[in-house]
């Protein structure tokens, strides 16, 4: 059975949450690893940063834009 991940990503900015440290460098590492393992069976969230959203608890919700990685 094939599994398709419908939404994943990593924030480029925000507050640290445990061992998760949002940064542009860590976003590249995370998304490169995800794409290497899953290829076209994954949808990356999101193309652009979503400044219309509330920043959320750790200040990350606006910072999932990944257009600069492609």
PDB file of N, CA and C in Angstrom:
ATOM      1  N   UNK A   1       0.846  -1.164   0.000  1.00  0.00           N
ATOM      2  CA  UNK A   1       0.000   0.000   0.000  1.00  0.00           C
ATOM      3  C   UNK A   1       0.899   1.237   0.000  1.00  0.00           C
ATOM      4  N   UNK A   2       0.604   2.175  -0.883  1.00  0.00           N
ATOM      5  CA  UNK A   2       1.337   3.432  -0.937  1.00  0.00           C
ATOM      6  C   UNK A   2       0.780   4.411   0.083  1.00  0.00           C
ATOM      7  N   UNK A   3       1.674   5.180   0.661  1.00  0.00           N
ATOM      8  CA  UNK A   3       1.285   6.225   1.597  1.00  0.00           C
ATOM      9  C   UNK A   3       1.736   7.558   1.033  1.00  0.00           C
ATOM     10  N   UNK A   4       0.836   8.527   1.030  1.00  0.00           N
ATOM     11  CA  UNK A   4       1.153   9.870   0.563  1.00  0.00           C
ATOM     12  C   UNK A   4       1.009  10.824   1.747  1.00  0.00           C
ATOM     13  N   UNK A   5       2.081  11.549   2.042  1.00  0.00           N
ATOM     14  CA  UNK A   5       2.040  12.542   3.111  1.00  0.00           C
ATOM     15  C   UNK A   5       1.434  13.801   2.518  1.00  0.00           C
ATOM     16  N   UNK A   6       0.307  14.237   3.057  1.00  0.00           N
ATOM     17  CA  UNK A   6      -0.420  15.344   2.436  1.00  0.00           C
ATOM     18  C   UNK A   6       0.043  16.717   2.877  1.00  0.00           C
ATOM     19  N   UNK A   7       0.797  16.801   3.966  1.00  0.00           N
ATOM     20  CA  UNK A   7       1.269  18.116   4.388  1.00  0.00           C
ATOM     21  C   UNK A   7       2.415  17.957   5.377  1.00  0.00           C
ATOM     22  N   UNK A   8       3.553  18.541   5.052  1.00  0.00           N
ATOM     23  CA  UNK A   8       4.684  18.554   5.972  1.00  0.00           C
ATOM     24  C   UNK A   8       5.506  19.803   5.722  1.00  0.00           C
ATOM     25  N   UNK A   9       6.353  20.137   6.633  1.00  0.00           N
ATOM     26  CA  UNK A   9       7.192  21.310   6.470  1.00  0.00           C
ATOM     27  C   UNK A   9       8.044  21.529   7.697  1.00  0.00           C
ATOM     28  N   UNK A  10       8.808  22.605   7.675  1.00  0.00           N
ATOM     29  CA  UNK A  10       9.648  22.977   8.816  1.00  0.00           C
ATOM     30  C   UNK A  10       9.787  24.489   8.787  1.00  0.00           C
ATOM     31  N   UNK A  11       9.608  25.135   9.914  1.00  0.00           N
ATOM     32  CA  UNK A  11       9.634  26.598   9.927  1.00  0.00           C
ATOM     33  C   UNK A  11      11.041  27.173   9.792  1.00  0.00           C
ATOM     34  N   UNK A  12      11.118  28.317   9.134  1.00  0.00           N
ATOM     35  CA  UNK A  12      12.399  29.012   8.953  1.00  0.00           C
ATOM     36  C   UNK A  12      12.650  30.046  10.045  1.00  0.00           C
ATOM     37  N   UNK A  13      11.668  30.279  10.900  1.00  0.00           N
ATOM     38  CA  UNK A  13      11.810  31.263  11.981  1.00  0.00           C
ATOM     39  C   UNK A  13      10.829  30.926  13.094  1.00  0.00           C
ATOM     40  N   UNK A  14      11.111  31.437  14.271  1.00  0.00           N
ATOM     41  CA  UNK A  14      10.245  31.238  15.420  1.00  0.00           C
ATOM     42  C   UNK A  14      11.051  30.886  16.649  1.00  0.00           C
ATOM     43  N   UNK A  15      10.342  30.492  17.696  1.00  0.00           N
ATOM     44  CA  UNK A  15      10.972  30.164  18.970  1.00  0.00           C
ATOM     45  C   UNK A  15      11.301  28.678  19.051  1.00  0.00           C
ATOM     46  N   UNK A  16      12.374  28.361  19.737  1.00  0.00           N
ATOM     47  CA  UNK A  16      12.776  26.977  19.942  1.00  0.00           C
ATOM     48  C   UNK A  16      11.720  26.240  20.751  1.00  0.00           C
ATOM     49  N   UNK A  17      11.466  24.981  20.371  1.00  0.00           N
ATOM     50  CA  UNK A  17      10.538  24.106  21.081  1.00  0.00           C
ATOM     51  C   UNK A  17      11.276  22.796  21.340  1.00  0.00           C
ATOM     52  N   UNK A  18      11.850  22.654  22.507  1.00  0.00           N
ATOM     53  CA  UNK A  18      12.663  21.470  22.786  1.00  0.00           C
ATOM     54  C   UNK A  18      13.889  21.464  21.891  1.00  0.00           C
ATOM     55  N   UNK A  19      14.085  20.357  21.160  1.00  0.00           N
ATOM     56  CA  UNK A  19      15.233  20.245  20.252  1.00  0.00           C
ATOM     57  C   UNK A  19      14.954  20.849  18.882  1.00  0.00           C
ATOM     58  N   UNK A  20      13.723  21.268  18.640  1.00  0.00           N
ATOM     59  CA  UNK A  20      13.365  21.893  17.362  1.00  0.00           C
ATOM     60  C   UNK A  20      13.767  23.360  17.386  1.00  0.00           C
ATOM     61  N   UNK A  21      14.668  23.724  16.484  1.00  0.00           N
ATOM     62  CA  UNK A  21      15.156  25.099  16.402  1.00  0.00           C
ATOM     63  C   UNK A  21      14.827  25.642  15.016  1.00  0.00           C
ATOM     64  N   UNK A  22      13.764  26.435  14.899  1.00  0.00           N
ATOM     65  CA  UNK A  22      13.395  26.991  13.601  1.00  0.00           C
ATOM     66  C   UNK A  22      14.483  27.921  13.068  1.00  0.00           C
ATOM     67  N   UNK A  23      14.907  27.664  11.841  1.00  0.00           N
ATOM     68  CA  UNK A  23      15.876  28.536  11.171  1.00  0.00           C
ATOM     69  C   UNK A  23      15.874  28.185   9.694  1.00  0.00           C
ATOM     70  N   UNK A  24      16.375  29.089   8.874  1.00  0.00           N
ATOM     71  CA  UNK A  24      16.458  28.822   7.436  1.00  0.00           C
ATOM     72  C   UNK A  24      17.355  27.613   7.174  1.00  0.00           C
ATOM     73  N   UNK A  25      18.467  27.518   7.899  1.00  0.00           N
ATOM     74  CA  UNK A  25      19.391  26.393   7.709  1.00  0.00           C
ATOM     75  C   UNK A  25      18.731  25.067   8.091  1.00  0.00           C
ATOM     76  N   UNK A  26      18.004  25.038   9.204  1.00  0.00           N
ATOM     77  CA  UNK A  26      17.339  23.805   9.626  1.00  0.00           C
ATOM     78  C   UNK A  26      16.165  23.453   8.721  1.00  0.00           C
ATOM     79  N   UNK A  27      15.514  24.453   8.145  1.00  0.00           N
ATOM     80  CA  UNK A  27      14.447  24.187   7.188  1.00  0.00           C
ATOM     81  C   UNK A  27      15.013  23.461   5.968  1.00  0.00           C
ATOM     82  N   UNK A  28      16.154  23.914   5.478  1.00  0.00           N
ATOM     83  CA  UNK A  28      16.793  23.261   4.333  1.00  0.00           C
ATOM     84  C   UNK A  28      17.143  21.817   4.676  1.00  0.00           C
ATOM     85  N   UNK A  29      17.737  21.597   5.834  1.00  0.00           N
ATOM     86  CA  UNK A  29      18.117  20.242   6.251  1.00  0.00           C
ATOM     87  C   UNK A  29      16.889  19.342   6.336  1.00  0.00           C
ATOM     88  N   UNK A  30      15.845  19.814   6.998  1.00  0.00           N
ATOM     89  CA  UNK A  30      14.640  19.004   7.187  1.00  0.00           C
ATOM     90  C   UNK A  30      13.955  18.686   5.866  1.00  0.00           C
ATOM     91  N   UNK A  31      13.742  19.699   5.036  1.00  0.00           N
ATOM     92  CA  UNK A  31      13.012  19.467   3.786  1.00  0.00           C
ATOM     93  C   UNK A  31      13.828  18.659   2.792  1.00  0.00           C
ATOM     94  N   UNK A  32      15.136  18.838   2.765  1.00  0.00           N
ATOM     95  CA  UNK A  32      15.985  18.025   1.893  1.00  0.00           C
ATOM     96  C   UNK A  32      15.881  16.555   2.290  1.00  0.00           C
ATOM     97  N   UNK A  33      15.894  16.291   3.585  1.00  0.00           N
ATOM     98  CA  UNK A  33      15.771  14.923   4.077  1.00  0.00           C
ATOM     99  C   UNK A  33      14.402  14.326   3.745  1.00  0.00           C
ATOM    100  N   UNK A  34      13.352  15.092   3.971  1.00  0.00           N
ATOM    101  CA  UNK A  34      11.994  14.620   3.678  1.00  0.00           C
ATOM    102  C   UNK A  34      11.842  14.313   2.195  1.00  0.00           C
ATOM    103  N   UNK A  35      12.284  15.223   1.342  1.00  0.00           N
ATOM    104  CA  UNK A  35      12.155  15.016  -0.104  1.00  0.00           C
ATOM    105  C   UNK A  35      13.018  13.860  -0.584  1.00  0.00           C
ATOM    106  N   UNK A  36      14.173  13.678   0.019  1.00  0.00           N
ATOM    107  CA  UNK A  36      15.044  12.563  -0.337  1.00  0.00           C
ATOM    108  C   UNK A  36      14.370  11.226  -0.035  1.00  0.00           C
ATOM    109  N   UNK A  37      13.683  11.158   1.086  1.00  0.00           N
ATOM    110  CA  UNK A  37      13.027   9.917   1.488  1.00  0.00           C
ATOM    111  C   UNK A  37      11.696   9.677   0.795  1.00  0.00           C
ATOM    112  N   UNK A  38      10.930  10.738   0.515  1.00  0.00           N
ATOM    113  CA  UNK A  38       9.561  10.567   0.038  1.00  0.00           C
ATOM    114  C   UNK A  38       9.294  11.099  -1.363  1.00  0.00           C
ATOM    115  N   UNK A  39      10.185  11.924  -1.898  1.00  0.00           N
ATOM    116  CA  UNK A  39      10.028  12.426  -3.261  1.00  0.00           C
ATOM    117  C   UNK A  39       8.675  13.053  -3.520  1.00  0.00           C
ATOM    118  N   UNK A  40       8.003  12.564  -4.549  1.00  0.00           N
ATOM    119  CA  UNK A  40       6.730  13.155  -4.960  1.00  0.00           C
ATOM    120  C   UNK A  40       5.546  12.671  -4.122  1.00  0.00           C
ATOM    121  N   UNK A  41       5.794  11.823  -3.127  1.00  0.00           N
ATOM    122  CA  UNK A  41       4.715  11.338  -2.267  1.00  0.00           C
ATOM    123  C   UNK A  41       4.510  12.222  -1.041  1.00  0.00           C
ATOM    124  N   UNK A  42       4.908  13.488  -1.160  1.00  0.00           N
ATOM    125  CA  UNK A  42       4.771  14.418  -0.048  1.00  0.00           C
ATOM    126  C   UNK A  42       4.433  15.806  -0.588  1.00  0.00           C
ATOM    127  N   UNK A  43       3.639  16.546   0.157  1.00  0.00           N
ATOM    128  CA  UNK A  43       3.319  17.926  -0.188  1.00  0.00           C
ATOM    129  C   UNK A  43       3.956  18.830   0.850  1.00  0.00           C
ATOM    130  N   UNK A  44       4.803  19.756   0.385  1.00  0.00           N
ATOM    131  CA  UNK A  44       5.500  20.671   1.282  1.00  0.00           C
ATOM    132  C   UNK A  44       4.597  21.861   1.598  1.00  0.00           C
ATOM    133  N   UNK A  45       4.497  22.171   2.895  1.00  0.00           N
ATOM    134  CA  UNK A  45       3.746  23.338   3.363  1.00  0.00           C
ATOM    135  C   UNK A  45       4.761  24.434   3.633  1.00  0.00           C
ATOM    136  N   UNK A  46       4.719  25.436   3.050  1.00  0.00           N
ATOM    137  CA  UNK A  46       3.865  26.099   2.091  1.00  0.00           C
ATOM    138  C   UNK A  46       4.785  26.766   1.070  1.00  0.00           C
ATOM    139  N   UNK A  47       4.258  27.264  -0.010  1.00  0.00           N
ATOM    140  CA  UNK A  47       5.102  27.929  -0.998  1.00  0.00           C
ATOM    141  C   UNK A  47       5.695  29.211  -0.434  1.00  0.00           C
ATOM    142  N   UNK A  48       4.866  30.040   0.127  1.00  0.00           N
ATOM    143  CA  UNK A  48       5.306  31.336   0.662  1.00  0.00           C
ATOM    144  C   UNK A  48       4.982  31.428   2.152  1.00  0.00           C
ATOM    145  N   UNK A  49       5.690  32.275   2.853  1.00  0.00           N
ATOM    146  CA  UNK A  49       5.338  32.551   4.243  1.00  0.00           C
ATOM    147  C   UNK A  49       3.930  33.137   4.296  1.00  0.00           C
ATOM    148  N   UNK A  50       3.175  32.756   5.301  1.00  0.00           N
ATOM    149  CA  UNK A  50       1.772  33.151   5.437  1.00  0.00           C
ATOM    150  C   UNK A  50       1.621  34.199   6.533  1.00  0.00           C
ATOM    151  N   UNK A  51       1.934  35.441   6.190  1.00  0.00           N
ATOM    152  CA  UNK A  51       1.902  36.514   7.185  1.00  0.00           C
ATOM    153  C   UNK A  51       0.493  36.864   7.648  1.00  0.00           C
ATOM    154  N   UNK A  52      -0.521  36.366   6.952  1.00  0.00           N
ATOM    155  CA  UNK A  52      -1.896  36.609   7.354  1.00  0.00           C
ATOM    156  C   UNK A  52      -2.292  35.744   8.554  1.00  0.00           C
ATOM    157  N   UNK A  53      -1.523  34.672   8.819  1.00  0.00           N
ATOM    158  CA  UNK A  53      -1.825  33.793   9.945  1.00  0.00           C
ATOM    159  C   UNK A  53      -1.327  34.396  11.253  1.00  0.00           C
ATOM    160  N   UNK A  54      -1.936  33.966  12.333  1.00  0.00           N
ATOM    161  CA  UNK A  54      -1.416  34.290  13.662  1.00  0.00           C
ATOM    162  C   UNK A  54      -0.088  33.547  13.832  1.00  0.00           C
ATOM    163  N   UNK A  55       0.913  34.150  14.473  1.00  0.00           N
ATOM    164  CA  UNK A  55       2.204  33.483  14.637  1.00  0.00           C
ATOM    165  C   UNK A  55       2.131  32.180  15.441  1.00  0.00           C
ATOM    166  N   UNK A  56       1.117  32.018  16.265  1.00  0.00           N
ATOM    167  CA  UNK A  56       0.966  30.792  17.041  1.00  0.00           C
ATOM    168  C   UNK A  56       1.850  30.748  18.278  1.00  0.00           C
ATOM    169  N   UNK A  57       1.746  29.653  19.006  1.00  0.00           N
ATOM    170  CA  UNK A  57       2.397  29.508  20.301  1.00  0.00           C
ATOM    171  C   UNK A  57       3.907  29.711  20.248  1.00  0.00           C
ATOM    172  N   UNK A  58       4.570  29.183  19.248  1.00  0.00           N
ATOM    173  CA  UNK A  58       6.028  29.302  19.158  1.00  0.00           C
ATOM    174  C   UNK A  58       6.474  30.289  18.089  1.00  0.00           C
ATOM    175  N   UNK A  59       5.542  31.057  17.550  1.00  0.00           N
ATOM    176  CA  UNK A  59       5.878  32.061  16.551  1.00  0.00           C
ATOM    177  C   UNK A  59       6.318  31.486  15.220  1.00  0.00           C
ATOM    178  N   UNK A  60       5.835  30.270  14.896  1.00  0.00           N
ATOM    179  CA  UNK A  60       6.297  29.594  13.681  1.00  0.00           C
ATOM    180  C   UNK A  60       5.278  29.559  12.547  1.00  0.00           C
ATOM    181  N   UNK A  61       4.008  29.739  12.847  1.00  0.00           N
ATOM    182  CA  UNK A  61       2.944  29.471  11.876  1.00  0.00           C
ATOM    183  C   UNK A  61       3.038  30.298  10.596  1.00  0.00           C
ATOM    184  N   UNK A  62       3.716  31.411  10.624  1.00  0.00           N
ATOM    185  CA  UNK A  62       3.854  32.253   9.434  1.00  0.00           C
ATOM    186  C   UNK A  62       5.083  31.885   8.607  1.00  0.00           C
ATOM    187  N   UNK A  63       5.913  30.970   9.086  1.00  0.00           N
ATOM    188  CA  UNK A  63       7.267  30.798   8.544  1.00  0.00           C
ATOM    189  C   UNK A  63       7.542  29.458   7.885  1.00  0.00           C
ATOM    190  N   UNK A  64       6.557  28.883   7.213  1.00  0.00           N
ATOM    191  CA  UNK A  64       6.765  27.606   6.544  1.00  0.00           C
ATOM    192  C   UNK A  64       7.036  27.752   5.048  1.00  0.00           C
ATOM    193  N   UNK A  65       7.107  28.971   4.543  1.00  0.00           N
ATOM    194  CA  UNK A  65       7.351  29.185   3.118  1.00  0.00           C
ATOM    195  C   UNK A  65       8.662  28.566   2.674  1.00  0.00           C
ATOM    196  N   UNK A  66       8.609  27.812   1.570  1.00  0.00           N
ATOM    197  CA  UNK A  66       9.787  27.078   1.104  1.00  0.00           C
ATOM    198  C   UNK A  66      10.165  27.402  -0.334  1.00  0.00           C
ATOM    199  N   UNK A  67       9.612  28.457  -0.918  1.00  0.00           N
ATOM    200  CA  UNK A  67       9.863  28.773  -2.322  1.00  0.00           C
ATOM    201  C   UNK A  67      11.349  28.957  -2.611  1.00  0.00           C
ATOM    202  N   UNK A  68      12.106  29.477  -1.666  1.00  0.00           N
ATOM    203  CA  UNK A  68      13.529  29.717  -1.893  1.00  0.00           C
ATOM    204  C   UNK A  68      14.348  28.436  -1.980  1.00  0.00           C
ATOM    205  N   UNK A  69      13.763  27.313  -1.616  1.00  0.00           N
ATOM    206  CA  UNK A  69      14.482  26.041  -1.647  1.00  0.00           C
ATOM    207  C   UNK A  69      14.385  25.333  -2.987  1.00  0.00           C
ATOM    208  N   UNK A  70      13.522  25.829  -3.870  1.00  0.00           N
ATOM    209  CA  UNK A  70      13.295  25.118  -5.138  1.00  0.00           C
ATOM    210  C   UNK A  70      13.710  25.945  -6.321  1.00  0.00           C
TER     211      UNK A  70
END
